[in-house]
XYZ file of C-alpha atoms in Angstrom:
386
model
C -2.528 16.363 -16.114
C 1.066 16.918 -17.276
C 2.887 19.343 -15.234
C 4.364 22.361 -17.222
C 7.251 24.748 -16.077
C 9.865 22.253 -15.775
C 12.549 24.719 -14.600
C 10.184 26.084 -11.869
C 11.058 24.233 -8.509
C 7.399 24.004 -7.586
C 5.983 22.682 -10.672
C 8.996 20.645 -12.352
C 8.765 16.775 -11.931
C 10.155 15.474 -8.564
C 13.484 13.679 -9.038
C 12.708 10.120 -8.152
C 14.989 7.159 -7.437
C 14.049 3.587 -6.944
C 15.500 0.702 -4.925
C 14.241 -2.829 -6.360
C 11.894 -3.168 -9.219
C 14.381 -4.393 -11.714
C 14.064 -6.952 -14.343
C 11.218 -9.505 -13.896
C 9.913 -7.522 -10.947
C 6.290 -6.873 -10.926
C 5.452 -4.184 -8.343
C 8.444 -1.721 -9.562
C 6.835 -1.351 -12.841
C 3.531 -0.614 -11.325
C 5.114 2.175 -9.169
C 6.883 3.618 -12.191
C 3.757 3.807 -14.282
C 1.708 5.223 -11.305
C 4.503 7.999 -10.859
C 4.198 9.044 -14.571
C 0.462 9.199 -14.932
C 0.073 12.874 -13.786
C 3.623 13.905 -14.761
C 4.629 14.661 -11.002
C 7.908 12.537 -11.149
C 10.943 11.854 -13.338
C 12.891 8.712 -12.540
C 16.527 9.702 -12.580
C 18.430 7.082 -10.416
C 18.137 3.476 -9.408
C 19.496 0.643 -7.445
C 17.112 -1.739 -9.161
C 18.591 -5.085 -8.085
C 20.575 -6.772 -5.473
C 22.546 -8.414 -8.178
C 24.984 -5.871 -9.839
C 24.631 -7.385 -13.396
C 20.981 -7.104 -13.023
C 21.123 -3.689 -11.670
C 22.943 -2.366 -14.487
C 20.940 -4.137 -17.110
C 17.777 -2.983 -15.638
C 18.956 0.642 -15.290
C 20.048 0.788 -19.039
C 16.654 -0.530 -20.183
C 15.045 2.324 -18.370
C 17.217 4.916 -19.856
C 19.106 5.916 -16.631
C 22.358 7.512 -17.077
C 25.300 5.329 -16.294
C 26.469 7.232 -13.382
C 23.007 7.190 -11.844
C 22.697 3.441 -12.009
C 23.791 1.923 -8.710
C 24.871 -1.615 -7.476
C 24.183 -0.867 -3.969
C 21.289 1.156 -2.104
C 23.786 2.688 0.224
C 25.998 3.901 -2.458
C 22.955 5.366 -4.031
C 21.695 7.096 -0.726
C 25.144 8.561 0.066
C 25.815 9.968 -3.351
C 22.502 11.269 -4.306
C 22.219 13.248 -1.117
C 25.404 15.030 -2.099
C 24.435 15.660 -5.811
C 23.064 19.248 -6.566
C 20.458 17.524 -8.637
C 20.212 14.443 -6.547
C 16.802 12.583 -6.028
C 14.157 14.138 -3.570
C 12.265 11.020 -3.139
C 12.889 7.315 -3.358
C 10.469 4.458 -4.153
C 11.254 1.261 -2.106
C 9.860 -1.783 -4.002
C 12.037 -4.586 -2.687
C 10.951 -7.735 -0.861
C 9.647 -6.761 2.834
C 13.002 -7.559 4.615
C 14.804 -4.671 2.944
C 12.153 -2.005 3.530
C 13.748 -1.021 6.961
C 17.325 -1.073 6.076
C 16.756 0.892 2.764
C 14.371 3.187 4.153
C 16.635 4.120 7.127
C 19.464 5.277 4.984
C 17.404 7.509 2.864
C 15.538 9.123 5.750
C 18.517 10.009 7.684
C 19.707 12.067 4.643
C 16.675 13.844 4.262
C 15.292 11.946 1.295
C 11.498 11.522 1.116
C 10.443 7.792 1.096
C 7.518 6.121 -0.820
C 7.499 2.543 0.405
C 5.550 -0.521 -0.842
C 3.620 -2.336 1.871
C 3.755 -4.109 4.282
C 6.021 -1.607 6.259
C 8.635 -4.269 7.280
C 9.168 -7.921 7.664
C 9.174 -7.692 11.386
C 7.307 -5.790 14.226
C 10.785 -4.837 15.791
C 11.967 -3.471 12.470
C 8.677 -1.620 12.023
C 9.131 0.085 15.426
C 12.521 1.242 14.579
C 11.614 2.479 11.326
C 8.792 4.451 12.775
C 11.330 6.003 15.092
C 13.573 6.860 11.966
C 10.810 8.385 10.190
C 9.496 10.503 13.172
C 13.083 11.736 13.807
C 13.692 12.511 9.913
C 12.780 15.827 8.322
C 11.844 13.733 5.365
C 8.246 12.500 4.603
C 7.253 8.754 4.530
C 4.466 7.319 2.388
C 3.195 3.754 2.441
C 1.401 2.403 -0.827
C -1.568 0.863 0.551
C -2.935 1.507 -3.067
C -6.515 0.675 -2.569
C -6.964 3.736 -0.474
C -6.460 5.735 -3.574
C -9.640 4.422 -5.551
C -12.277 7.266 -5.815
C -15.057 5.029 -4.557
C -13.104 4.056 -1.500
C -12.593 7.662 -0.726
C -16.459 8.063 -1.267
C -17.188 5.226 1.161
C -14.953 7.011 3.734
C -16.938 10.288 3.326
C -20.176 8.613 3.714
C -18.892 6.981 7.038
C -17.466 10.606 8.108
C -20.681 12.361 7.185
C -22.676 9.956 9.377
C -24.617 8.544 6.601
C -24.259 5.056 8.146
C -24.835 6.097 11.620
C -23.065 4.328 14.558
C -20.875 1.576 12.879
C -21.736 -2.070 14.007
C -20.285 -4.605 11.429
C -17.269 -4.585 9.307
C -16.677 -7.477 6.930
C -13.710 -7.615 4.476
C -11.884 -10.188 2.516
C -9.205 -10.557 0.072
C -9.049 -13.918 -1.884
C -6.518 -15.174 -4.477
C -5.799 -18.548 -5.818
C -2.322 -18.081 -7.377
C -0.531 -20.071 -4.420
C -3.004 -22.988 -4.296
C -0.204 -25.319 -5.259
C 3.638 -25.407 -4.284
C 4.333 -22.820 -7.135
C 7.808 -21.612 -7.614
C 8.703 -18.506 -9.323
C 10.379 -15.058 -8.375
C 7.253 -13.698 -6.784
C 6.066 -16.865 -4.984
C 9.623 -17.768 -3.608
C 10.229 -14.570 -1.571
C 6.459 -14.215 -0.517
C 6.573 -17.827 1.025
C 9.987 -17.247 2.563
C 9.663 -15.967 6.145
C 13.102 -14.597 6.030
C 12.078 -12.333 3.224
C 8.478 -11.858 3.735
C 8.189 -12.010 7.415
C 6.107 -14.329 9.645
C 2.840 -13.398 7.867
C 2.217 -15.228 4.534
C -1.154 -14.334 3.284
C -1.690 -12.074 6.331
C 1.335 -10.049 5.416
C 0.869 -10.001 1.765
C -2.824 -9.236 1.241
C -4.340 -9.335 4.759
C -2.652 -6.057 5.724
C -4.482 -4.530 2.595
C -7.871 -5.887 3.683
C -7.084 -4.640 7.292
C -5.835 -1.057 6.197
C -8.820 -0.698 3.829
C -11.187 -1.626 6.715
C -9.515 1.125 9.051
C -9.261 3.617 6.338
C -13.019 3.544 5.353
C -14.420 3.204 8.709
C -11.704 5.349 10.779
C -12.071 2.761 13.439
C -9.081 1.274 15.299
C -8.715 -2.458 16.025
C -7.991 -3.172 19.540
C -7.953 -6.953 19.821
C -8.501 -9.942 17.489
C -8.660 -13.858 17.257
C -6.988 -15.351 14.393
C -6.989 -18.908 12.883
C -4.103 -19.242 10.399
C -3.435 -22.294 7.951
C -0.600 -23.341 5.759
C -2.719 -25.709 3.536
C -0.057 -26.410 1.090
C 2.329 -29.133 2.375
C 5.828 -27.709 3.405
C 4.852 -23.999 3.191
C 6.392 -22.171 6.009
C 3.980 -19.162 6.220
C 0.242 -18.974 6.310
C -1.773 -19.122 3.109
C -5.307 -18.732 4.655
C -6.525 -16.927 7.680
C -9.954 -16.246 9.247
C -9.735 -13.207 11.670
C -12.265 -11.802 14.201
C -11.908 -8.314 15.050
C -12.999 -5.949 17.877
C -12.785 -2.225 17.208
C -13.052 0.797 19.479
C -16.561 1.913 19.923
C -17.875 -1.602 19.950
C -18.098 -2.404 16.345
C -17.156 -5.903 15.456
C -15.369 -7.259 12.200
C -14.515 -10.297 10.217
C -11.579 -10.481 7.954
C -10.624 -13.507 5.572
C -7.723 -13.647 3.493
C -6.551 -16.548 1.243
C -4.170 -17.324 -1.473
C -5.477 -20.715 -2.027
C -9.041 -20.028 -3.116
C -9.489 -21.432 -6.699
C -11.552 -19.033 -8.957
C -10.271 -15.858 -7.205
C -7.666 -13.382 -8.745
C -7.592 -10.205 -6.581
C -11.047 -10.324 -4.982
C -10.835 -7.561 -2.132
C -14.298 -6.708 -1.009
C -15.598 -4.765 2.040
C -19.022 -4.307 3.609
C -19.659 -1.921 6.473
C -23.055 -1.638 8.380
C -24.147 0.923 10.814
C -27.546 1.559 12.439
C -28.719 4.007 9.653
C -27.259 2.277 6.591
C -24.690 0.033 4.835
C -22.217 0.017 2.035
C -20.452 -2.476 -0.140
C -17.398 -2.130 -2.484
C -15.547 -4.566 -4.846
C -11.984 -4.145 -5.992
C -12.617 -5.983 -9.167
C -15.469 -3.686 -10.054
C -14.056 -0.565 -8.456
C -15.971 2.208 -10.132
C -19.191 1.437 -8.161
C -20.221 1.796 -4.611
C -23.395 0.240 -3.150
C -25.043 2.357 -0.405
C -28.229 1.430 1.091
C -29.865 3.744 3.681
C -31.968 1.836 6.277
C -35.589 1.319 4.847
C -34.704 2.797 1.506
C -33.851 1.277 -2.048
C -30.201 0.565 -2.607
C -28.250 3.339 -4.347
C -25.496 2.644 -6.936
C -22.951 5.332 -6.803
C -20.528 5.691 -9.624
C -17.139 7.024 -10.053
C -17.551 10.643 -11.513
C -21.330 10.090 -11.447
C -24.220 11.896 -9.816
C -23.932 11.765 -6.008
C -20.118 11.623 -5.897
C -18.455 13.989 -3.571
C -17.113 17.135 -5.397
C -14.010 16.812 -3.259
C -13.118 13.683 -5.060
C -12.992 15.148 -8.545
C -9.092 15.304 -8.390
C -8.996 11.433 -8.002
C -10.690 10.680 -11.275
C -9.448 11.277 -14.629
C -11.886 10.164 -17.345
C -15.732 10.435 -17.475
C -17.978 7.787 -15.922
C -18.280 4.644 -17.715
C -14.563 4.585 -18.856
C -13.224 2.174 -16.245
C -10.246 3.348 -13.879
C -8.862 1.126 -11.307
C -5.531 -0.247 -10.121
C -2.996 2.041 -11.755
C -4.915 5.176 -11.321
C -5.432 4.437 -7.631
C -1.723 4.071 -7.274
C -1.174 7.354 -9.306
C -3.560 9.180 -6.832
C -1.098 8.214 -3.921
C 1.861 9.288 -5.970
C 0.373 12.676 -6.903
C -0.839 13.358 -3.394
C 2.671 12.663 -2.051
C 4.004 15.033 -4.685
C 1.838 17.694 -3.236
C 2.949 16.853 0.219
C 6.500 16.890 -0.827
C 6.243 20.270 -2.610
C 4.578 21.923 0.447
C 7.150 20.401 2.669
C 9.918 21.903 0.586
C 8.106 25.164 0.780
C 7.996 25.201 4.590
C 4.358 24.032 4.661
C 2.476 21.222 5.613
C -0.544 19.640 3.919
C -3.087 17.040 4.990
C -3.072 13.716 3.016
C -4.996 10.658 2.874
C -1.899 8.758 1.699
C -1.062 6.037 4.356
C 2.077 6.792 6.324
C 4.155 5.366 9.029
C 1.493 4.911 11.588
C -0.578 2.844 9.078
C 2.166 0.708 8.434
C 3.048 0.120 12.099
C -0.670 -0.989 12.633
C -0.302 -3.382 9.793
C 2.682 -5.031 11.353
C 0.913 -5.237 14.532
C -2.005 -6.965 12.789
C 0.351 -9.531 11.305
C 2.040 -10.083 14.673
C -1.322 -10.392 16.536
C -2.533 -12.840 14.146
C 0.517 -15.031 14.415
C 0.336 -15.023 18.269
C -3.466 -15.482 18.479
C -3.312 -18.552 16.082
C -0.409 -20.247 17.949
C -2.666 -19.795 21.051
C -5.640 -21.638 19.287
C -7.213 -18.340 18.137
C -7.163 -16.883 21.566
C -8.134 -13.184 21.731
C -5.124 -11.026 21.954
C -4.354 -7.125 21.925
C -2.903 -5.700 18.740
C -0.214 -3.718 20.648
C 0.242 -6.508 23.148
């Protein structure tokens, strides 16, 4: 899907900058790969680390021009906004506490933002960022990457088409085991530090993914929840396990479990949705298949690119059925759809997109906040926007 016509403003790759994602970072490399898969972006600038030496080294390794490698994101925002060939969009892949200050500076200069989740490290910052995004002419995208998987989109269509009927039960879980001990490395240290990650540990890191996935597929809005949060590892300052009951608008009920202390689980994200006409089930670690069971009929196995897959989902899949696609391609779908929206915006048009945005991010922060409020009150029921 490489884009031809590099000199055509509407088909040339979007000039992309990146904040964070330098040496030894995990998610920055994922974003860079995803942005390149369909040839829609070219990384031309970066403030890749809060440490100047690491920022410079990381920029050189990635082949950036010396004058487009920045030690400070604010310097980058100011200069790139003035350049004739400055960046058109920026990917923010920093620890959570930096999402708001970085995004704010680029948004107010009209530079489109593609931000990793969760939205921010605190609900007050999320509300301020939502205000900044809505007052900016630039677009804001949030990379809840699992929404880009073709069979997740297929599940959403089944719900939208009424194939499950009136929804009754939503069960979603995201289990990992990598924080089962008091491990210390770059990724673990900031994710278990409330000053950088926020008040939510597993709830913020992976619980928001599970929550977003449930809302994305079902189209439901969670109104209240009751959460029981634990920090099983001695001395840990944020939760590493959570059990959450959910009440959705319209009467549906849900259960969410997220854990980073579940031995034998790597990235075990699973969802089951049941209505009065049928049910569905999807597993992230086997993402090319979706189980759909109409009530009273045999179970159907829908495959990515196979018979029964919605024709509207063809752009989200790149290779024939049986050749697995997954994590990177799901990310790429979000980047490509964001590129379509950016180009339409530059042409004075708007286009519908399924890429999560500022409202989804705000909902995720309300989820984290409500989980913590509920747990401190012995798992009392609380409103998400209370």
